[in-house]
Amino acid sequence: MGNELTINTPTKVLESNLKVKGGDDVHMEKLTITRERCINPSLVDSFLRLLRHNTDDVIRQKLNNVGGTNEKIKSERCNEYVHKELYSCWAVRDKVISFCDNEAASMKKELDANYGGTTETITAASDLRLDPYAAREKQEEKEFHYNDLRNLQRWVQNQREVEGILQNTSNRILQSSCDANTNYIAQFEDFRRTIQ
């Protein structure tokens, strides 16, 4: 426990602020992620939503009119968007989700170490004459903590599925707008390896 990850929002995302109801601009330059924020992910969800909105959701608008330009300009515009905006946001989102996934794995080890015993072990460990409710309370505490773990694991799985859908959709759009022969997802994996 005590791990944290501080993420800076990619610069290109900050340039196009997300307009919200009431006309206020959302400025989220940096986010510190902890296990608690992974377990209760409303702030992390908002951060991921901001990154997704400003990259994957607006690919068509960002690449608007590349079809009618010459090949060199089209290639430059596509490469700039892909390498300076899209891949950096994908990498940040992957880092956030991986951090929470690692926290879930650590949490499972800790819970298994603390609550690894069966109900019989819990009952034997507590003297029922002194506290007849100790076994039940211990079991409820165990279920509470494991429920947090299951929710976190489900959240990570859902986020990975969302990322997969968005990346596949973005790949198709990029192939139709930029270069049909490029696998942008494979190219992202190469990009991610270079920044680690």
XYZ file of N, CA and C in Angstrom:
588
model
N 0.843 -1.178 0.000
C 0.000 0.000 0.000
C 0.882 1.233 0.000
N 0.359 2.330 -0.474
C 1.156 3.528 -0.502
C 1.724 3.832 -1.871
N 1.504 2.961 -2.841
C 1.958 3.244 -4.201
C 1.121 4.357 -4.786
N 1.764 5.163 -5.625
C 1.006 6.176 -6.349
C 1.665 6.426 -7.695
N 0.865 6.919 -8.595
C 1.309 7.220 -9.949
C 0.809 8.615 -10.284
N 1.730 9.497 -10.667
C 1.334 10.838 -11.084
C 1.444 10.910 -12.592
N 0.340 11.266 -13.209
C 0.239 11.313 -14.666
C 0.056 12.759 -15.095
N 0.822 13.178 -16.091
C 0.630 14.487 -16.709
C -0.181 14.304 -17.974
N -1.144 15.180 -18.167
C -1.964 15.124 -19.369
C -1.115 15.541 -20.557
N -1.154 14.785 -21.643
C -0.412 15.195 -22.838
C -0.797 16.611 -23.260
N 0.204 17.407 -23.665
C 0.018 18.822 -23.984
C -1.072 19.058 -25.007
N -1.114 18.270 -26.054
C -2.103 18.477 -27.113
C -3.530 18.351 -26.591
N -3.740 17.548 -25.571
C -5.076 17.398 -25.002
C -5.465 18.668 -24.263
N -4.494 19.302 -23.598
C -4.779 20.522 -22.853
C -5.141 21.682 -23.766
N -4.627 21.680 -24.986
C -4.885 22.781 -25.902
C -6.344 22.851 -26.322
N -6.994 21.713 -26.415
C -8.408 21.715 -26.797
C -9.232 21.350 -25.575
N -9.563 22.352 -24.798
C -10.276 22.117 -23.541
C -11.677 21.592 -23.786
N -12.086 20.746 -22.894
C -13.419 20.155 -22.953
C -14.420 21.146 -22.381
N -15.397 21.512 -23.170
C -16.447 22.422 -22.698
C -17.484 21.616 -21.935
N -17.860 22.137 -20.791
C -18.865 21.467 -19.983
C -20.036 22.405 -19.758
N -21.106 21.872 -19.259
C -22.313 22.657 -19.008
C -21.963 23.851 -18.113
N -22.433 25.014 -18.487
C -22.125 26.211 -17.728
C -20.981 26.994 -18.343
N -20.339 26.446 -19.365
C -19.292 27.159 -20.082
C -17.923 27.117 -19.439
N -17.758 26.390 -18.351
C -16.451 26.315 -17.714
C -15.543 25.380 -18.494
N -14.262 25.699 -18.489
C -13.288 24.824 -19.128
C -12.776 23.833 -18.094
N -12.529 22.625 -18.541
C -11.958 21.613 -17.674
C -10.459 21.598 -17.929
N -9.684 21.862 -16.887
C -8.230 21.809 -16.988
C -7.745 20.739 -16.024
N -7.344 19.620 -16.531
C -6.828 18.554 -15.694
C -5.428 18.264 -16.213
N -4.449 18.965 -15.652
C -3.086 18.846 -16.141
C -2.371 17.635 -15.575
N -2.750 17.243 -14.373
C -2.026 16.167 -13.712
C -2.969 15.461 -12.759
N -2.749 14.178 -12.613
C -3.574 13.380 -11.706
C -2.672 12.400 -10.974
N -2.827 12.343 -9.659
C -2.103 11.359 -8.862
C -3.070 10.226 -8.556
N -2.665 9.035 -8.951
C -3.520 7.862 -8.798
C -2.965 7.005 -7.668
N -3.856 6.594 -6.791
C -3.518 5.724 -5.673
C -4.453 4.516 -5.714
N -4.215 3.581 -4.833
C -5.105 2.415 -4.758
C -6.533 2.855 -4.455
N -6.683 3.810 -3.566
C -8.023 4.280 -3.206
C -8.746 4.857 -4.419
N -8.011 5.575 -5.268
C -8.636 6.141 -6.469
C -8.942 5.059 -7.496
N -8.216 3.963 -7.447
C -8.539 2.832 -8.326
C -9.799 2.129 -7.828
N -9.916 1.975 -6.507
C -11.073 1.296 -5.928
C -12.337 2.133 -6.105
N -12.214 3.440 -5.941
C -13.331 4.379 -6.145
C -12.956 5.273 -7.324
N -13.163 4.794 -8.546
C -12.524 5.401 -9.717
C -13.245 6.575 -10.376
N -14.102 7.290 -9.697
C -14.842 8.351 -10.389
C -13.906 9.416 -10.964
N -12.870 9.818 -10.228
C -11.924 10.804 -10.748
C -11.089 10.210 -11.884
N -10.669 8.979 -11.728
C -9.894 8.307 -12.778
C -10.754 8.147 -14.032
N -12.024 7.797 -13.853
C -12.939 7.690 -14.997
C -13.055 9.021 -15.733
N -13.158 10.111 -14.988
C -13.251 11.439 -15.612
C -11.987 11.764 -16.394
N -10.852 11.417 -15.830
C -9.569 11.655 -16.498
C -9.488 10.853 -17.797
N -9.835 9.579 -17.732
C -9.807 8.737 -18.933
C -10.808 9.238 -19.972
N -11.965 9.666 -19.509
C -12.990 10.197 -20.418
C -12.478 11.448 -21.142
N -11.785 12.328 -20.413
C -11.207 13.533 -21.013
C -10.201 13.162 -22.098
N -9.323 12.222 -21.795
C -8.325 11.797 -22.782
C -8.984 11.156 -23.995
N -9.988 10.339 -23.758
C -10.681 9.674 -24.873
C -11.435 10.683 -25.726
N -12.068 11.635 -25.069
C -12.837 12.636 -25.809
C -11.937 13.449 -26.739
N -10.773 13.827 -26.246
C -9.901 14.711 -27.014
C -8.995 13.990 -28.006
N -9.106 12.684 -28.093
C -8.304 11.953 -29.092
C -9.201 11.051 -29.930
N -9.573 9.916 -29.398
C -10.314 8.911 -30.168
C -11.671 9.409 -30.658
N -12.359 10.186 -29.831
C -13.705 10.635 -30.207
C -13.706 11.672 -31.321
N -12.575 12.320 -31.555
C -12.539 13.417 -32.538
C -11.542 13.169 -33.672
N -11.206 11.915 -33.909
C -10.240 11.609 -34.973
C -10.703 12.171 -36.311
N -11.933 11.944 -36.641
C -12.428 12.412 -37.951
C -12.296 13.929 -38.076
N -12.627 14.653 -37.015
C -12.511 16.106 -37.057
C -11.050 16.550 -37.156
N -10.172 15.878 -36.417
C -8.753 16.250 -36.437
C -8.126 15.976 -37.800
N -8.604 14.943 -38.468
C -8.045 14.588 -39.773
C -8.917 15.104 -40.912
N -9.810 16.001 -40.602
C -10.738 16.542 -41.582
C -9.990 17.067 -42.809
N -10.506 16.748 -43.952
C -9.983 17.236 -45.234
C -8.625 16.670 -45.632
N -8.138 15.612 -45.000
C -6.862 15.052 -45.457
C -7.028 14.298 -46.765
N -8.234 13.871 -47.055
C -8.466 13.110 -48.281
C -8.206 13.913 -49.540
N -8.469 15.217 -49.514
C -8.319 16.036 -50.709
C -6.943 16.647 -50.875
N -6.050 16.449 -49.931
C -4.719 17.057 -50.011
C -3.744 16.114 -50.695
N -2.568 16.664 -51.047
C -1.575 15.799 -51.684
C -1.021 14.805 -50.663
N -0.398 13.776 -51.150
C 0.047 12.664 -50.295
C 1.024 13.107 -49.210
N 1.913 14.041 -49.518
C 2.907 14.478 -48.534
C 2.229 15.197 -47.368
N 1.332 16.128 -47.666
C 0.625 16.867 -46.613
C -0.255 15.918 -45.808
N -0.928 15.029 -46.500
C -1.786 14.035 -45.844
C -0.963 13.177 -44.882
N 0.183 12.710 -45.336
C 1.048 11.872 -44.512
C 1.571 12.642 -43.298
N 1.970 13.896 -43.507
C 2.473 14.714 -42.398
C 1.394 14.954 -41.352
N 0.201 15.303 -41.809
C -0.901 15.578 -40.881
C -1.260 14.317 -40.093
N -1.326 13.193 -40.766
C -1.646 11.928 -40.089
C -0.567 11.559 -39.078
N 0.694 11.621 -39.501
C 1.788 11.259 -38.600
C 1.854 12.171 -37.386
N 1.628 13.457 -37.598
C 1.652 14.386 -36.466
C 0.557 14.035 -35.464
N -0.641 13.809 -35.960
C -1.745 13.474 -35.058
C -1.483 12.151 -34.337
N -1.091 11.147 -35.086
C -0.897 9.817 -34.505
C 0.219 9.827 -33.469
N 1.368 10.393 -33.809
C 2.526 10.304 -32.921
C 2.535 11.345 -31.804
N 1.976 12.519 -32.042
C 2.028 13.562 -31.014
C 0.795 13.601 -30.128
N -0.313 13.088 -30.599
C -1.537 13.150 -29.798
C -2.061 11.769 -29.428
N -2.405 11.000 -30.423
C -3.113 9.746 -30.183
C -2.286 8.755 -29.376
N -1.079 8.441 -29.838
C -0.277 7.428 -29.152
C 0.089 7.857 -27.736
N 0.372 9.142 -27.525
C 0.721 9.572 -26.169
C -0.476 9.415 -25.232
N -1.680 9.685 -25.721
C -2.880 9.487 -24.887
C -3.148 8.009 -24.649
N -2.980 7.195 -25.678
C -3.146 5.754 -25.487
C -2.170 5.254 -24.428
N -0.928 5.739 -24.476
C 0.094 5.296 -23.523
C -0.258 5.721 -22.098
N -0.738 6.948 -21.938
C -1.133 7.428 -20.610
C -2.285 6.591 -20.074
N -3.277 6.349 -20.908
C -4.425 5.556 -20.464
C -3.997 4.139 -20.094
N -3.117 3.552 -20.893
C -2.616 2.214 -20.597
C -1.863 2.195 -19.269
N -1.086 3.232 -19.022
C -0.316 3.324 -17.782
C -1.247 3.397 -16.569
N -2.307 4.177 -16.677
C -3.280 4.315 -15.586
C -3.965 2.978 -15.314
N -4.437 2.329 -16.356
C -5.147 1.058 -16.194
C -4.199 -0.015 -15.664
N -2.974 -0.041 -16.153
C -1.983 -1.013 -15.670
C -1.644 -0.781 -14.203
N -1.559 0.482 -13.797
C -1.303 0.786 -12.387
C -2.409 0.191 -11.518
N -3.652 0.421 -11.903
C -4.781 -0.112 -11.124
C -4.801 -1.641 -11.162
N -4.409 -2.226 -12.285
C -4.326 -3.682 -12.393
C -3.262 -4.219 -11.435
N -2.114 -3.552 -11.373
C -1.054 -3.960 -10.444
C -1.498 -3.793 -8.990
N -2.251 -2.734 -8.719
C -2.777 -2.542 -7.363
C -3.753 -3.659 -7.005
N -4.553 -4.090 -7.963
C -5.480 -5.201 -7.717
C -4.706 -6.478 -7.399
N -3.620 -6.729 -8.130
C -2.809 -7.924 -7.873
C -2.175 -7.860 -6.482
N -1.658 -6.698 -6.105
C -1.075 -6.526 -4.764
C -2.140 -6.682 -3.686
N -3.289 -6.115 -3.954
C -4.401 -6.192 -3.007
C -4.819 -7.645 -2.789
N -4.866 -8.430 -3.862
C -5.235 -9.843 -3.748
C -4.233 -10.593 -2.875
N -2.936 -10.338 -3.098
C -1.911 -11.002 -2.280
C -2.074 -10.639 -0.809
N -2.311 -9.348 -0.544
C -2.484 -8.906 0.840
C -3.724 -9.538 1.475
N -4.818 -9.565 0.733
C -6.056 -10.147 1.269
C -5.907 -11.642 1.499
N -5.261 -12.329 0.554
C -5.051 -13.768 0.724
C -4.175 -14.040 1.942
N -3.186 -13.181 2.178
C -2.317 -13.354 3.345
C -3.078 -13.076 4.645
N -3.932 -12.060 4.629
C -4.671 -11.685 5.843
C -5.889 -12.555 6.114
N -6.566 -12.966 5.049
C -7.833 -13.681 5.217
C -7.797 -15.069 4.581
N -6.628 -15.609 4.403
C -6.482 -16.881 3.713
C -7.124 -18.047 4.424
N -7.380 -17.907 5.710
C -7.973 -18.997 6.467
C -9.432 -19.214 6.125
N -9.895 -20.418 6.354
C -11.308 -20.728 6.130
C -12.116 -20.248 7.330
N -13.406 -20.375 7.270
C -14.276 -19.983 8.380
C -13.947 -20.796 9.627
N -13.591 -22.064 9.442
C -13.241 -22.912 10.582
C -12.012 -22.362 11.288
N -11.032 -21.902 10.512
C -9.818 -21.342 11.095
C -10.150 -20.068 11.857
N -11.024 -19.255 11.275
C -11.415 -18.011 11.936
C -12.119 -18.321 13.253
N -13.004 -19.292 13.240
C -13.743 -19.665 14.447
C -12.791 -20.201 15.504
N -11.859 -21.048 15.097
C -10.912 -21.621 16.044
C -10.005 -20.544 16.624
N -9.664 -19.551 15.816
C -8.750 -18.515 16.272
C -9.398 -17.595 17.302
N -10.690 -17.477 17.273
C -11.360 -16.596 18.237
C -12.129 -17.455 19.240
N -12.032 -17.087 20.467
C -12.733 -17.824 21.514
C -14.196 -17.401 21.501
N -15.069 -18.303 21.092
C -16.486 -17.993 20.954
C -17.147 -17.663 22.290
N -16.541 -18.096 23.396
C -17.120 -17.762 24.697
C -16.905 -16.290 25.024
N -15.780 -15.733 24.546
C -15.503 -14.319 24.806
C -16.256 -13.411 23.842
N -16.328 -13.810 22.594
C -17.000 -12.984 21.577
C -17.700 -13.904 20.586
N -18.980 -14.189 20.820
C -19.694 -15.131 19.953
C -19.896 -14.618 18.521
N -19.716 -13.327 18.303
C -19.923 -12.757 16.964
C -18.613 -12.548 16.197
N -17.490 -12.883 16.792
C -16.186 -12.613 16.181
C -16.030 -13.294 14.823
N -16.438 -14.545 14.731
C -16.279 -15.272 13.465
C -17.108 -14.628 12.362
N -18.351 -14.271 12.685
C -19.216 -13.649 11.681
C -18.670 -12.281 11.262
N -18.208 -11.488 12.234
C -17.654 -10.170 11.923
C -16.408 -10.288 11.050
N -15.574 -11.256 11.370
C -14.355 -11.474 10.583
C -14.724 -11.883 9.154
N -15.728 -12.743 9.012
C -16.174 -13.182 7.688
C -16.761 -12.007 6.902
N -17.543 -11.156 7.551
C -18.117 -9.985 6.878
C -17.028 -9.013 6.432
N -16.019 -8.840 7.277
C -14.892 -7.967 6.933
C -14.148 -8.523 5.715
N -13.947 -9.826 5.725
C -13.275 -10.482 4.600
C -14.075 -10.276 3.313
N -15.372 -10.504 3.361
C -16.223 -10.345 2.174
C -16.222 -8.904 1.679
N -16.207 -7.948 2.604
C -16.176 -6.531 2.240
C -14.913 -6.214 1.436
N -13.770 -6.663 1.949
C -12.499 -6.381 1.271
C -12.392 -7.112 -0.070
N -12.839 -8.352 -0.112
C -12.801 -9.091 -1.378
C -13.781 -8.504 -2.393
N -14.862 -7.915 -1.928
C -15.801 -7.247 -2.828
C -15.126 -6.045 -3.503
N -14.350 -5.269 -2.730
C -13.579 -4.162 -3.320
C -12.626 -4.686 -4.390
N -11.973 -5.798 -4.098
C -11.046 -6.395 -5.060
C -11.774 -6.814 -6.333
N -12.897 -7.499 -6.187
C -13.659 -7.934 -7.370
C -14.123 -6.738 -8.201
N -14.574 -5.678 -7.525
C -15.000 -4.475 -8.248
C -13.840 -3.841 -9.009
N -12.676 -3.794 -8.384
C -11.496 -3.232 -9.043
C -11.080 -4.093 -10.235
N -11.081 -5.405 -10.073
C -10.739 -6.294 -11.191
C -11.729 -6.140 -12.339
N -13.001 -6.004 -12.018
C -14.032 -5.800 -13.043
C -13.820 -4.456 -13.752
N -13.486 -3.417 -12.989
C -13.235 -2.097 -13.564
C -12.063 -2.163 -14.545
N -10.972 -2.814 -14.126
C -9.795 -2.942 -15.000
C -10.170 -3.683 -16.277
N -10.892 -4.786 -16.147
C -11.303 -5.559 -17.322
C -12.168 -4.707 -18.252
N -13.115 -3.964 -17.694
C -13.973 -3.101 -18.513
C -13.158 -2.030 -19.232
N -12.208 -1.431 -18.520
C -11.382 -0.384 -19.141
C -10.527 -0.956 -20.271
N -9.997 -2.151 -20.070
C -9.205 -2.795 -21.135
C -10.083 -3.064 -22.363
N -11.322 -3.493 -22.129
C -12.240 -3.737 -23.247
C -12.577 -2.441 -23.975
N -12.818 -1.369 -23.232
C -13.095 -0.066 -23.845
C -11.903 0.373 -24.684
N -10.705 0.237 -24.138
C -9.496 0.619 -24.881
C -9.362 -0.200 -26.162
N -9.635 -1.490 -26.076
C -9.555 -2.337 -27.268
C -10.527 -1.891 -28.345
N -11.746 -1.583 -27.942
C -12.755 -1.117 -28.903
C -12.325 0.204 -29.522
N -11.889 1.149 -28.685
C -11.476 2.460 -29.195
C -10.273 2.353 -30.127
N -9.299 1.541 -29.746
C -8.112 1.399 -30.590
C -8.454 0.745 -31.922
N -9.309 -0.259 -31.909
C -9.711 -0.891 -33.175
C -10.482 0.075 -34.059
N -11.374 0.855 -33.456
C -12.130 1.850 -34.220
C -11.199 2.914 -34.780
N -10.292 3.402 -33.942
C -9.329 4.414 -34.393
C -8.443 3.864 -35.498
N -8.031 2.619 -35.369
C -7.204 1.984 -36.396
C -7.930 1.968 -37.739
N -9.211 1.603 -37.724
C -9.990 1.581 -38.973
C -10.117 2.980 -39.580
N -10.388 3.978 -38.742
C -10.518 5.355 -39.239
C -9.191 5.835 -39.824
N -8.105 5.565 -39.117
C -6.783 5.980 -39.601
C -6.427 5.274 -40.901
N -6.768 3.999 -40.998
C -6.479 3.274 -42.236
C -7.280 3.832 -43.403
N -8.504 4.261 -43.154
C -9.300 4.815 -44.258
C -8.906 6.255 -44.577
N -8.414 7.003 -43.589
C -8.067 8.406 -43.819
C -6.601 8.623 -44.152
N -5.735 7.777 -43.642
C -4.293 8.023 -43.765
C -3.597 6.977 -44.636
N -3.371 5.804 -44.069
C -2.618 4.778 -44.792
C -3.267 3.420 -44.553
N -3.854 2.874 -45.581
C -4.573 1.600 -45.465
C -3.646 0.434 -45.147
N -2.354 0.586 -45.410
C -1.411 -0.511 -45.203
C -0.747 -0.491 -43.829
N -1.078 0.465 -42.998
C -0.450 0.573 -41.680
C -1.361 -0.017 -40.616
N -0.789 -0.849 -39.763
C -1.500 -1.347 -38.588
C -1.111 -0.422 -37.438
N -1.977 0.525 -37.128
C -1.667 1.547 -36.142
C -1.592 0.991 -34.728
N -2.279 -0.102 -34.467
C -2.208 -0.716 -33.139
C -0.833 -1.352 -32.938
N -0.342 -2.063 -33.939
C 1.003 -2.646 -33.850
C 2.052 -1.544 -33.752
N 1.838 -0.474 -34.488
C 2.759 0.664 -34.443
C 2.758 1.291 -33.041
N 1.585 1.328 -32.399
C 1.497 1.851 -31.032
C 2.297 0.985 -30.071
N 2.229 -0.329 -30.230
C 3.002 -1.219 -29.354
C 4.491 -0.915 -29.466
N 4.972 -0.654 -30.674
C 6.374 -0.257 -30.863
C 6.645 1.077 -30.171
N 5.738 2.029 -30.332
C 5.859 3.343 -29.696
C 5.923 3.193 -28.179
N 5.047 2.369 -27.632
C 4.991 2.179 -26.180
C 6.287 1.584 -25.642
N 6.869 0.658 -26.382
C 8.135 0.057 -25.948
C 9.260 1.089 -25.918
N 9.219 2.058 -26.829
C 10.291 3.061 -26.869
C 10.193 4.067 -25.733
N 9.010 4.250 -25.153
C 8.873 5.238 -24.079
C 8.985 4.629 -22.689
N 9.092 3.324 -22.590
C 9.190 2.688 -21.266
C 10.600 2.665 -20.770
